[in-house]
Amino acid sequence: FRQVSLSDDCNGRTPRRRLIKVSVIGAGNVGMAIAQTILTQDLADEIVLVDAVADKVRGEMLDLQHAAAFLPRVRIVSGTGIELTGGSDLVIVTAGARQIPGETRLNLLQRNVALFRKIVPPAAEASPESILLIVSNPVDVLTYVAWKLSGFPASRVIGSGTNLDSSRFRFLLAEHLEVNAQDVQAYMVGEHGDSSVALFSSISVGGMPVLSHLQRNHRSAVTKKVFDGEALEGIRRAVVGSAYEVIQLKGYTSWAIGYSVANLAWSLLRDQRRIHPVSVLAKGLVLGVPPDRELFLSLPARLGRAGVLGVAAELVLTEEENKRLRQSADTLWGYCQALAL
Ligand SMILES: O=C1N[C@](c2ccsc2)(c2cccc(Nc3ccc(F)cc3)n2)CC(O)=C1Sc1ccccc1Cl
């Protein structure tokens, strides 16, 4: 139809905000769930998908492009070369060898370190101002590896860490209390996975702590239902159990990790300064761990466009919680040292 210009086009100049570019390296179930969620949440102006398998990543790009009639306009690019990610604000790494059943974590780690040696240096060189967000497992050690290989300041190298553990924890608590999971503040910290530490003492619902003096003074339905210890320990175990249950039922996880990582991307790219439990350089932040030990584990961190703006180091931990955190720190440090990067 005939082009009619009705609006003042700012003297031929289109007002420009800085365009946001996000790259996802690894177009598997996790990478594509993250990309799809970032797309639907209108978070990026350009999304780059990189994977070693050319047909797979081109197919994923085309399939997403075909949804354009229902989505905000986003440029979607794909290929096998890391150089496509150049100029990214955020580079999300989900690439990783799939764990062979029965394979030890150390063996999977070594295979993924070899992969990271090929991915991280060129990605860092192509986007020197970007934030690296590591999702590949074992995520805490691989975030340390990405930090060492990238040469970036630790503030711009983050692991998804216990963000997923914490979102499952919040879901299970919310179900138990029949309240919206968005009104449940609850953190799991430390090492992602089987050994994450649930911070029972800092659970709050609608801003009310559920494990405190309330125990004595109020017998409301909320505190009565939540504060008995075995219910909480049961929920902590269910966080781990639910991960294994999903793997057993569908063979992989995607939606929860997709939404939880897109939530991190939102805070980072839109400079939200929100606090998330993510894997950060925990040097000198864990009581009882020598302050010179360089290791990554999850702590509540304030996230913005500059990456990690601050870490909640003055965590209120019980002696038991701190002991478990220290044990995780020792294990993780052992792995990091063994790599001798
Ligand atoms: O939801 C998952 N799924 C995975 C998975 C596995 C194959 S495809 C996806 C999962 C599920 C269950 C166990 C497990 N263990 C594991 C440990 C070390 C590794 F390097 C890789 C995987 N990993 C990967 C993973 O990290 C999670 S979260 C998770 C895992 C275990 C305990 C608690 C949580 Cl919150």
mmCIF file of C-alpha atoms and ligand atoms in Angstrom:
data_model
loop_
_atom_site.group_PDB
_atom_site.id
_atom_site.type_symbol
_atom_site.label_atom_id
_atom_site.label_comp_id
_atom_site.label_asym_id
_atom_site.label_seq_id
_atom_site.Cartn_x
_atom_site.Cartn_y
_atom_site.Cartn_z
ATOM 1 C CA PHE A 1 0.000 0.000 0.000
ATOM 2 C CA ARG A 2 1.066 3.622 -0.559
ATOM 3 C CA GLN A 3 3.558 4.717 2.130
ATOM 4 C CA VAL A 4 2.065 7.678 4.033
ATOM 5 C CA SER A 5 4.272 9.415 6.539
ATOM 6 C CA LEU A 6 2.085 10.979 9.263
ATOM 7 C CA SER A 7 4.588 11.224 12.074
ATOM 8 C CA ASP A 8 7.522 13.552 12.556
ATOM 9 C CA ASP A 9 10.478 11.214 12.068
ATOM 10 C CA CYS A 10 12.721 13.351 14.286
ATOM 11 C CA ASN A 11 14.274 15.112 11.280
ATOM 12 C CA GLY A 12 15.110 11.791 9.618
ATOM 13 C CA ARG A 13 16.760 10.456 12.784
ATOM 14 C CA THR A 14 15.147 7.532 14.585
ATOM 15 C CA PRO A 15 15.550 7.943 18.361
ATOM 16 C CA ARG A 16 17.894 5.127 19.327
ATOM 17 C CA ARG A 17 18.239 3.365 22.656
ATOM 18 C CA ARG A 18 21.253 1.090 22.891
ATOM 19 C CA LEU A 19 20.360 -2.214 21.227
ATOM 20 C CA ILE A 20 20.627 -5.253 23.513
ATOM 21 C CA LYS A 21 22.357 -8.336 22.084
ATOM 22 C CA VAL A 22 22.225 -11.709 23.845
ATOM 23 C CA SER A 23 24.114 -14.800 22.709
ATOM 24 C CA VAL A 24 23.298 -18.370 23.751
ATOM 25 C CA ILE A 25 26.098 -20.871 23.187
ATOM 26 C CA GLY A 26 24.649 -24.386 23.144
ATOM 27 C CA ALA A 27 21.299 -24.856 21.347
ATOM 28 C CA GLY A 28 20.192 -27.873 23.324
ATOM 29 C CA ASN A 29 17.040 -28.178 25.468
ATOM 30 C CA VAL A 30 18.371 -25.760 28.086
ATOM 31 C CA GLY A 31 19.800 -23.199 25.636
ATOM 32 C CA MET A 32 16.625 -23.133 23.544
ATOM 33 C CA ALA A 33 14.350 -22.813 26.602
ATOM 34 C CA ILE A 34 16.426 -19.809 27.675
ATOM 35 C CA ALA A 35 16.371 -18.282 24.165
ATOM 36 C CA GLN A 36 12.611 -18.801 23.801
ATOM 37 C CA THR A 37 11.920 -17.191 27.191
ATOM 38 C CA ILE A 38 14.171 -14.214 26.486
ATOM 39 C CA LEU A 39 12.346 -13.821 23.152
ATOM 40 C CA THR A 40 8.851 -13.872 24.672
ATOM 41 C CA GLN A 41 9.892 -11.505 27.459
ATOM 42 C CA ASP A 42 11.027 -8.923 24.903
ATOM 43 C CA LEU A 43 14.404 -8.683 26.610
ATOM 44 C CA ALA A 44 16.759 -8.475 23.611
ATOM 45 C CA ASP A 45 16.892 -6.754 20.219
ATOM 46 C CA GLU A 46 19.140 -9.492 18.828
ATOM 47 C CA ILE A 47 19.570 -13.120 19.844
ATOM 48 C CA VAL A 48 22.470 -15.220 18.532
ATOM 49 C CA LEU A 49 22.312 -19.014 18.768
ATOM 50 C CA VAL A 50 25.588 -20.922 18.481
ATOM 51 C CA ASP A 51 26.001 -24.692 18.445
ATOM 52 C CA ALA A 52 28.537 -27.154 17.079
ATOM 53 C CA VAL A 53 25.818 -28.882 14.997
ATOM 54 C CA ALA A 54 25.012 -26.533 12.078
ATOM 55 C CA ASP A 55 21.693 -28.075 11.011
ATOM 56 C CA LYS A 56 20.369 -28.225 14.574
ATOM 57 C CA VAL A 57 21.059 -24.574 15.332
ATOM 58 C CA ARG A 58 19.772 -23.384 11.925
ATOM 59 C CA GLY A 59 16.597 -25.410 12.433
ATOM 60 C CA GLU A 60 16.055 -23.871 15.884
ATOM 61 C CA MET A 61 16.592 -20.366 14.450
ATOM 62 C CA LEU A 62 14.091 -20.912 11.602
ATOM 63 C CA ASP A 63 11.549 -22.439 13.966
ATOM 64 C CA LEU A 64 11.771 -19.399 16.274
ATOM 65 C CA GLN A 65 11.680 -16.953 13.335
ATOM 66 C CA HIS A 66 8.452 -18.562 12.140
ATOM 67 C CA ALA A 67 6.806 -17.372 15.362
ATOM 68 C CA ALA A 68 7.558 -13.752 14.447
ATOM 69 C CA ALA A 69 3.895 -12.912 13.859
ATOM 70 C CA PHE A 70 3.241 -13.499 17.574
ATOM 71 C CA LEU A 71 6.404 -12.065 19.076
ATOM 72 C CA PRO A 72 8.165 -8.717 19.472
ATOM 73 C CA ARG A 73 10.463 -8.056 16.497
ATOM 74 C CA VAL A 74 13.855 -9.551 17.340
ATOM 75 C CA ARG A 75 16.796 -10.273 15.010
ATOM 76 C CA ILE A 76 17.656 -13.971 15.377
ATOM 77 C CA VAL A 77 21.020 -15.146 14.040
ATOM 78 C CA SER A 78 22.553 -18.620 14.230
ATOM 79 C CA GLY A 79 25.681 -20.546 13.270
ATOM 80 C CA THR A 80 28.585 -22.594 14.519
ATOM 81 C CA GLY A 81 31.149 -19.800 14.862
ATOM 82 C CA ILE A 82 31.736 -18.066 18.211
ATOM 83 C CA GLU A 83 32.562 -14.865 16.280
ATOM 84 C CA LEU A 84 28.793 -14.476 15.603
ATOM 85 C CA THR A 85 28.431 -13.495 19.262
ATOM 86 C CA GLY A 86 30.579 -10.347 18.769
ATOM 87 C CA GLY A 87 29.346 -7.244 20.601
ATOM 88 C CA SER A 88 27.028 -9.136 22.961
ATOM 89 C CA ASP A 89 25.843 -7.579 26.225
ATOM 90 C CA LEU A 90 25.262 -11.039 27.695
ATOM 91 C CA VAL A 91 26.778 -14.390 26.652
ATOM 92 C CA ILE A 92 24.957 -17.389 28.141
ATOM 93 C CA VAL A 93 26.935 -20.656 28.011
ATOM 94 C CA THR A 94 24.857 -23.834 28.146
ATOM 95 C CA ALA A 95 27.198 -25.926 25.974
ATOM 96 C CA GLY A 96 28.342 -29.060 27.697
ATOM 97 C CA ALA A 97 29.007 -32.682 27.073
ATOM 98 C CA ARG A 98 25.974 -34.711 28.114
ATOM 99 C CA GLN A 99 26.689 -36.669 31.281
ATOM 100 C CA ILE A 100 27.191 -40.342 30.399
ATOM 101 C CA PRO A 101 25.124 -42.445 32.871
ATOM 102 C CA GLY A 102 27.394 -43.463 35.710
ATOM 103 C CA GLU A 103 30.064 -40.985 34.616
ATOM 104 C CA THR A 104 31.847 -39.296 37.527
ATOM 105 C CA ARG A 105 31.434 -35.566 37.920
ATOM 106 C CA LEU A 106 35.186 -35.141 37.637
ATOM 107 C CA ASN A 107 35.216 -36.878 34.235
ATOM 108 C CA LEU A 108 32.289 -34.775 32.976
ATOM 109 C CA LEU A 109 34.097 -31.719 34.319
ATOM 110 C CA GLN A 110 37.256 -32.535 32.381
ATOM 111 C CA ARG A 111 35.298 -32.989 29.142
ATOM 112 C CA ASN A 112 33.553 -29.667 29.694
ATOM 113 C CA VAL A 113 36.794 -27.850 30.545
ATOM 114 C CA ALA A 114 38.159 -28.974 27.166
ATOM 115 C CA LEU A 115 35.029 -27.553 25.526
ATOM 116 C CA PHE A 116 35.314 -24.281 27.480
ATOM 117 C CA ARG A 117 38.898 -23.831 26.309
ATOM 118 C CA LYS A 118 37.494 -23.616 22.760
ATOM 119 C CA ILE A 119 34.445 -21.492 23.619
ATOM 120 C CA VAL A 120 35.324 -18.964 26.340
ATOM 121 C CA PRO A 121 38.476 -17.181 25.063
ATOM 122 C CA PRO A 122 36.991 -16.316 21.618
ATOM 123 C CA ALA A 123 33.644 -15.352 23.182
ATOM 124 C CA ALA A 124 35.372 -13.040 25.671
ATOM 125 C CA GLU A 125 37.525 -11.522 22.922
ATOM 126 C CA ALA A 126 34.487 -10.902 20.666
ATOM 127 C CA SER A 127 32.452 -9.253 23.483
ATOM 128 C CA PRO A 128 34.951 -7.667 25.892
ATOM 129 C CA GLU A 129 32.255 -5.641 27.709
ATOM 130 C CA SER A 130 29.795 -8.530 28.082
ATOM 131 C CA ILE A 131 28.676 -10.466 31.134
ATOM 132 C CA LEU A 132 29.354 -14.233 30.967
ATOM 133 C CA LEU A 133 26.502 -16.302 32.438
ATOM 134 C CA ILE A 134 27.471 -19.967 32.839
ATOM 135 C CA VAL A 135 24.746 -22.636 33.032
ATOM 136 C CA SER A 136 26.695 -25.784 32.028
ATOM 137 C CA ASN A 137 27.310 -28.353 34.755
ATOM 138 C CA PRO A 138 29.044 -28.735 37.117
ATOM 139 C CA VAL A 139 28.178 -25.046 37.119
ATOM 140 C CA ASP A 140 30.211 -23.757 40.098
ATOM 141 C CA VAL A 141 33.533 -25.175 38.891
ATOM 142 C CA LEU A 142 32.794 -24.298 35.236
ATOM 143 C CA THR A 143 32.062 -20.694 36.250
ATOM 144 C CA TYR A 144 35.509 -20.603 37.898
ATOM 145 C CA VAL A 145 36.961 -22.066 34.652
ATOM 146 C CA ALA A 146 35.163 -19.426 32.539
ATOM 147 C CA TRP A 147 36.486 -16.675 34.830
ATOM 148 C CA LYS A 148 40.069 -17.923 34.470
ATOM 149 C CA LEU A 149 39.812 -18.433 30.674
ATOM 150 C CA SER A 150 38.001 -15.134 29.954
ATOM 151 C CA GLY A 151 40.326 -12.747 31.792
ATOM 152 C CA PHE A 152 37.172 -10.829 32.805
ATOM 153 C CA PRO A 153 36.781 -9.235 36.261
ATOM 154 C CA ALA A 154 34.933 -11.685 38.543
ATOM 155 C CA SER A 155 32.012 -9.242 38.691
ATOM 156 C CA ARG A 156 31.226 -10.082 35.053
ATOM 157 C CA VAL A 157 31.418 -13.882 35.326
ATOM 158 C CA ILE A 158 28.344 -15.417 36.962
ATOM 159 C CA GLY A 159 27.005 -18.977 37.233
ATOM 160 C CA SER A 160 23.280 -19.816 37.345
ATOM 161 C CA GLY A 161 24.257 -21.696 40.516
ATOM 162 C CA THR A 162 21.470 -22.325 43.028
ATOM 163 C CA ASN A 163 19.038 -19.972 41.276
ATOM 164 C CA LEU A 164 17.225 -23.060 39.959
ATOM 165 C CA ASP A 165 17.493 -24.915 43.301
ATOM 166 C CA SER A 166 16.008 -21.828 45.023
ATOM 167 C CA SER A 167 13.145 -21.527 42.531
ATOM 168 C CA ARG A 168 12.210 -25.169 43.134
ATOM 169 C CA PHE A 169 12.543 -24.538 46.919
ATOM 170 C CA ARG A 170 10.194 -21.534 46.639
ATOM 171 C CA PHE A 171 7.708 -23.535 44.547
ATOM 172 C CA LEU A 172 7.602 -26.382 47.075
ATOM 173 C CA LEU A 173 7.268 -23.992 50.039
ATOM 174 C CA ALA A 174 4.505 -22.094 48.217
ATOM 175 C CA GLU A 175 2.604 -25.327 47.533
ATOM 176 C CA HIS A 176 2.988 -26.324 51.185
ATOM 177 C CA LEU A 177 1.632 -22.934 52.327
ATOM 178 C CA GLU A 178 -0.923 -22.472 49.535
ATOM 179 C CA VAL A 179 0.590 -19.063 48.698
ATOM 180 C CA ASN A 180 2.015 -17.569 45.483
ATOM 181 C CA ALA A 181 5.664 -18.569 44.966
ATOM 182 C CA GLN A 182 6.429 -14.912 44.154
ATOM 183 C CA ASP A 183 5.548 -14.047 47.767
ATOM 184 C CA VAL A 184 7.974 -16.635 49.131
ATOM 185 C CA GLN A 185 11.539 -15.391 49.672
ATOM 186 C CA ALA A 186 13.766 -18.415 50.234
ATOM 187 C CA TYR A 187 17.376 -19.090 49.350
ATOM 188 C CA MET A 188 19.508 -22.125 48.742
ATOM 189 C CA VAL A 189 23.207 -21.259 48.683
ATOM 190 C CA GLY A 190 26.581 -22.922 48.179
ATOM 191 C CA GLU A 191 27.182 -25.683 45.662
ATOM 192 C CA HIS A 192 24.483 -26.205 43.016
ATOM 193 C CA GLY A 193 22.766 -29.579 43.082
ATOM 194 C CA ASP A 194 22.766 -32.367 45.646
ATOM 195 C CA SER A 195 24.741 -30.384 48.264
ATOM 196 C CA SER A 196 22.990 -27.004 48.125
ATOM 197 C CA VAL A 197 22.312 -25.461 51.560
ATOM 198 C CA ALA A 198 18.726 -24.389 52.341
ATOM 199 C CA LEU A 199 18.664 -21.241 54.501
ATOM 200 C CA PHE A 200 15.631 -22.075 56.628
ATOM 201 C CA SER A 201 16.284 -19.193 59.018
ATOM 202 C CA SER A 202 15.779 -16.584 56.289
ATOM 203 C CA ILE A 203 12.597 -17.904 54.686
ATOM 204 C CA SER A 204 9.971 -15.158 54.609
ATOM 205 C CA VAL A 205 6.399 -15.210 53.317
ATOM 206 C CA GLY A 206 4.882 -11.871 52.402
ATOM 207 C CA GLY A 207 7.826 -10.294 54.204
ATOM 208 C CA MET A 208 7.185 -12.215 57.431
ATOM 209 C CA PRO A 209 10.008 -14.479 58.642
ATOM 210 C CA VAL A 210 8.594 -17.939 59.296
ATOM 211 C CA LEU A 211 11.348 -19.213 61.576
ATOM 212 C CA SER A 212 11.847 -16.688 64.318
ATOM 213 C CA HIS A 213 10.188 -15.338 67.431
ATOM 214 C CA LEU A 214 6.934 -16.021 65.562
ATOM 215 C CA GLN A 215 7.425 -19.617 66.620
ATOM 216 C CA ARG A 216 6.650 -18.631 70.183
ATOM 217 C CA ASN A 217 4.148 -15.786 69.854
ATOM 218 C CA HIS A 218 1.860 -16.708 66.988
ATOM 219 C CA ARG A 219 0.235 -19.932 66.150
ATOM 220 C CA SER A 220 -1.028 -18.685 62.759
ATOM 221 C CA ALA A 221 -1.781 -21.224 60.082
ATOM 222 C CA VAL A 222 1.379 -20.179 58.224
ATOM 223 C CA THR A 223 3.893 -20.629 61.042
ATOM 224 C CA LYS A 224 2.130 -23.717 62.364
ATOM 225 C CA LYS A 225 2.323 -25.333 58.915
ATOM 226 C CA VAL A 226 5.869 -24.341 58.128
ATOM 227 C CA PHE A 227 8.021 -24.173 61.159
ATOM 228 C CA ASP A 228 8.044 -27.811 62.126
ATOM 229 C CA GLY A 229 11.584 -28.845 61.276
ATOM 230 C CA GLU A 230 10.880 -32.089 59.516
ATOM 231 C CA ALA A 231 8.522 -30.380 57.028
ATOM 232 C CA LEU A 232 11.337 -28.022 56.047
ATOM 233 C CA GLU A 233 13.930 -30.793 55.828
ATOM 234 C CA GLY A 234 11.432 -32.736 53.725
ATOM 235 C CA ILE A 235 11.086 -29.788 51.365
ATOM 236 C CA ARG A 236 14.857 -29.450 51.105
ATOM 237 C CA ARG A 237 15.149 -33.105 50.148
ATOM 238 C CA ALA A 238 12.280 -32.683 47.674
ATOM 239 C CA VAL A 239 14.248 -29.984 45.837
ATOM 240 C CA VAL A 240 16.916 -32.571 45.043
ATOM 241 C CA GLY A 241 14.393 -35.352 44.498
ATOM 242 C CA SER A 242 12.378 -33.287 42.037
ATOM 243 C CA ALA A 243 15.447 -32.743 39.872
ATOM 244 C CA TYR A 244 15.985 -36.508 39.631
ATOM 245 C CA GLU A 245 12.247 -37.076 39.123
ATOM 246 C CA VAL A 246 12.158 -34.716 36.109
ATOM 247 C CA ILE A 247 15.200 -36.406 34.569
ATOM 248 C CA GLN A 248 13.657 -39.812 35.088
ATOM 249 C CA LEU A 249 10.324 -38.730 33.594
ATOM 250 C CA LYS A 250 11.368 -36.563 30.633
ATOM 251 C CA GLY A 251 15.120 -37.202 30.375
ATOM 252 C CA TYR A 252 16.229 -33.582 30.806
ATOM 253 C CA THR A 253 15.193 -30.263 32.398
ATOM 254 C CA SER A 254 14.355 -27.150 30.413
ATOM 255 C CA TRP A 255 11.423 -24.945 31.447
ATOM 256 C CA ALA A 256 12.443 -24.131 35.042
ATOM 257 C CA ILE A 257 16.086 -23.510 34.110
ATOM 258 C CA GLY A 258 14.894 -21.497 31.098
ATOM 259 C CA TYR A 259 12.711 -19.160 33.145
ATOM 260 C CA SER A 260 15.210 -18.901 36.003
ATOM 261 C CA VAL A 261 18.073 -17.917 33.668
ATOM 262 C CA ALA A 262 15.870 -15.472 31.719
ATOM 263 C CA ASN A 263 14.997 -13.917 35.103
ATOM 264 C CA LEU A 264 18.738 -13.406 35.757
ATOM 265 C CA ALA A 265 19.157 -11.961 32.241
ATOM 266 C CA TRP A 266 16.372 -9.439 32.940
ATOM 267 C CA SER A 267 18.052 -8.207 36.150
ATOM 268 C CA LEU A 268 21.458 -7.980 34.424
ATOM 269 C CA LEU A 269 20.419 -6.347 31.133
ATOM 270 C CA ARG A 270 17.837 -3.947 32.607
ATOM 271 C CA ASP A 271 20.160 -3.025 35.523
ATOM 272 C CA GLN A 272 17.455 -4.042 38.019
ATOM 273 C CA ARG A 273 19.798 -4.447 41.033
ATOM 274 C CA ARG A 274 17.653 -7.387 42.183
ATOM 275 C CA ILE A 275 19.134 -10.001 44.495
ATOM 276 C CA HIS A 276 19.509 -13.578 43.185
ATOM 277 C CA PRO A 277 21.336 -16.668 44.546
ATOM 278 C CA VAL A 278 23.984 -17.121 41.840
ATOM 279 C CA SER A 279 27.495 -18.557 41.630
ATOM 280 C CA VAL A 280 30.005 -15.764 42.339
ATOM 281 C CA LEU A 281 33.658 -15.531 43.333
ATOM 282 C CA ALA A 282 33.264 -16.303 47.036
ATOM 283 C CA LYS A 283 36.871 -15.422 47.991
ATOM 284 C CA GLY A 284 36.936 -14.483 51.672
ATOM 285 C CA LEU A 285 33.144 -14.690 51.983
ATOM 286 C CA VAL A 286 32.677 -18.070 53.604
ATOM 287 C CA LEU A 287 33.363 -18.248 57.346
ATOM 288 C CA GLY A 288 36.138 -20.688 58.095
ATOM 289 C CA VAL A 289 37.476 -20.851 54.541
ATOM 290 C CA PRO A 290 40.963 -19.306 54.046
ATOM 291 C CA PRO A 291 40.380 -15.831 52.509
ATOM 292 C CA ASP A 292 42.812 -16.402 49.643
ATOM 293 C CA ARG A 293 40.949 -19.419 48.218
ATOM 294 C CA GLU A 294 39.497 -18.595 44.758
ATOM 295 C CA LEU A 295 36.278 -20.547 44.248
ATOM 296 C CA PHE A 296 32.764 -19.918 42.967
ATOM 297 C CA LEU A 297 29.629 -20.852 44.847
ATOM 298 C CA SER A 298 26.157 -19.370 45.193
ATOM 299 C CA LEU A 299 25.388 -16.501 47.553
ATOM 300 C CA PRO A 300 22.620 -13.882 47.311
ATOM 301 C CA ALA A 301 24.076 -11.284 44.905
ATOM 302 C CA ARG A 302 22.850 -7.890 43.686
ATOM 303 C CA LEU A 303 22.785 -8.011 39.854
ATOM 304 C CA GLY A 304 22.881 -5.134 37.342
ATOM 305 C CA ARG A 305 24.363 -4.247 33.943
ATOM 306 C CA ALA A 306 27.861 -4.222 35.469
ATOM 307 C CA GLY A 307 27.268 -7.801 36.668
ATOM 308 C CA VAL A 308 27.688 -8.602 40.375
ATOM 309 C CA LEU A 309 27.256 -5.259 42.175
ATOM 310 C CA GLY A 310 27.501 -6.782 45.642
ATOM 311 C CA VAL A 311 27.271 -10.046 47.554
ATOM 312 C CA ALA A 312 25.266 -10.569 50.732
ATOM 313 C CA ALA A 313 28.207 -11.711 52.823
ATOM 314 C CA GLU A 314 26.600 -10.947 56.184
ATOM 315 C CA LEU A 315 24.389 -13.999 55.726
ATOM 316 C CA VAL A 316 22.584 -15.201 58.847
ATOM 317 C CA LEU A 317 23.583 -18.854 58.943
ATOM 318 C CA THR A 318 23.107 -21.443 61.677
ATOM 319 C CA GLU A 319 26.224 -23.374 62.712
ATOM 320 C CA GLU A 320 24.912 -26.383 60.753
ATOM 321 C CA GLU A 321 24.271 -24.283 57.614
ATOM 322 C CA ASN A 322 27.723 -22.729 57.858
ATOM 323 C CA LYS A 323 29.361 -26.147 58.323
ATOM 324 C CA ARG A 324 27.695 -27.447 55.147
ATOM 325 C CA LEU A 325 28.661 -24.312 53.245
ATOM 326 C CA ARG A 326 32.266 -24.735 54.358
ATOM 327 C CA GLN A 327 32.240 -28.389 53.253
ATOM 328 C CA SER A 328 30.962 -27.381 49.799
ATOM 329 C CA ALA A 329 33.596 -24.664 49.579
ATOM 330 C CA ASP A 330 36.312 -27.216 50.389
ATOM 331 C CA THR A 331 35.008 -29.653 47.733
ATOM 332 C CA LEU A 332 34.730 -26.953 45.071
ATOM 333 C CA TRP A 333 38.157 -25.549 45.883
ATOM 334 C CA GLY A 334 39.570 -29.066 45.517
ATOM 335 C CA TYR A 335 38.150 -29.348 41.999
ATOM 336 C CA CYS A 336 39.345 -25.842 41.028
ATOM 337 C CA GLN A 337 42.847 -26.572 42.326
ATOM 338 C CA ALA A 338 42.964 -29.927 40.486
ATOM 339 C CA LEU A 339 42.422 -28.085 37.195
ATOM 340 C CA ALA A 340 45.493 -25.893 37.782
ATOM 341 C CA LEU A 341 44.271 -23.210 35.397
HETATM 342 O O1 LIG B 1 17.383 -30.302 37.245
HETATM 343 C C1 LIG B 1 18.542 -30.629 36.937
HETATM 344 N N1 LIG B 1 18.812 -31.489 35.920
HETATM 345 C C2 LIG B 1 20.135 -32.059 35.768
HETATM 346 C C3 LIG B 1 20.236 -32.720 34.451
HETATM 347 C C4 LIG B 1 20.862 -33.930 34.255
HETATM 348 C C5 LIG B 1 20.847 -34.371 32.927
HETATM 349 S S1 LIG B 1 20.024 -33.253 32.000
HETATM 350 C C6 LIG B 1 19.704 -32.219 33.334
HETATM 351 C C7 LIG B 1 20.381 -33.027 36.873
HETATM 352 C C8 LIG B 1 19.335 -33.654 37.512
HETATM 353 C C9 LIG B 1 19.642 -34.537 38.532
HETATM 354 C C10 LIG B 1 20.970 -34.750 38.888
HETATM 355 C C11 LIG B 1 21.973 -34.059 38.197
HETATM 356 N N2 LIG B 1 23.273 -34.277 38.560
HETATM 357 C C12 LIG B 1 24.388 -33.719 37.957
HETATM 358 C C13 LIG B 1 25.479 -33.493 38.772
HETATM 359 C C14 LIG B 1 26.648 -33.002 38.238
HETATM 360 C C15 LIG B 1 26.706 -32.717 36.899
HETATM 361 F F1 LIG B 1 27.856 -32.234 36.383
HETATM 362 C C16 LIG B 1 25.609 -32.908 36.067
HETATM 363 C C17 LIG B 1 24.430 -33.412 36.594
HETATM 364 N N3 LIG B 1 21.669 -33.202 37.190
HETATM 365 C C18 LIG B 1 21.127 -30.935 35.848
HETATM 366 C C19 LIG B 1 20.905 -30.149 37.103
HETATM 367 O O2 LIG B 1 21.945 -29.552 37.658
HETATM 368 C C20 LIG B 1 19.634 -30.005 37.595
HETATM 369 S S2 LIG B 1 19.301 -29.024 38.979
HETATM 370 C C21 LIG B 1 19.591 -30.093 40.364
HETATM 371 C C22 LIG B 1 20.287 -31.280 40.228
HETATM 372 C C23 LIG B 1 20.469 -32.084 41.372
HETATM 373 C C24 LIG B 1 19.963 -31.699 42.610
HETATM 374 C C25 LIG B 1 19.265 -30.516 42.734
HETATM 375 C C26 LIG B 1 19.088 -29.704 41.598
HETATM 376 CL CL1 LIG B 1 18.220 -28.195 41.738
#
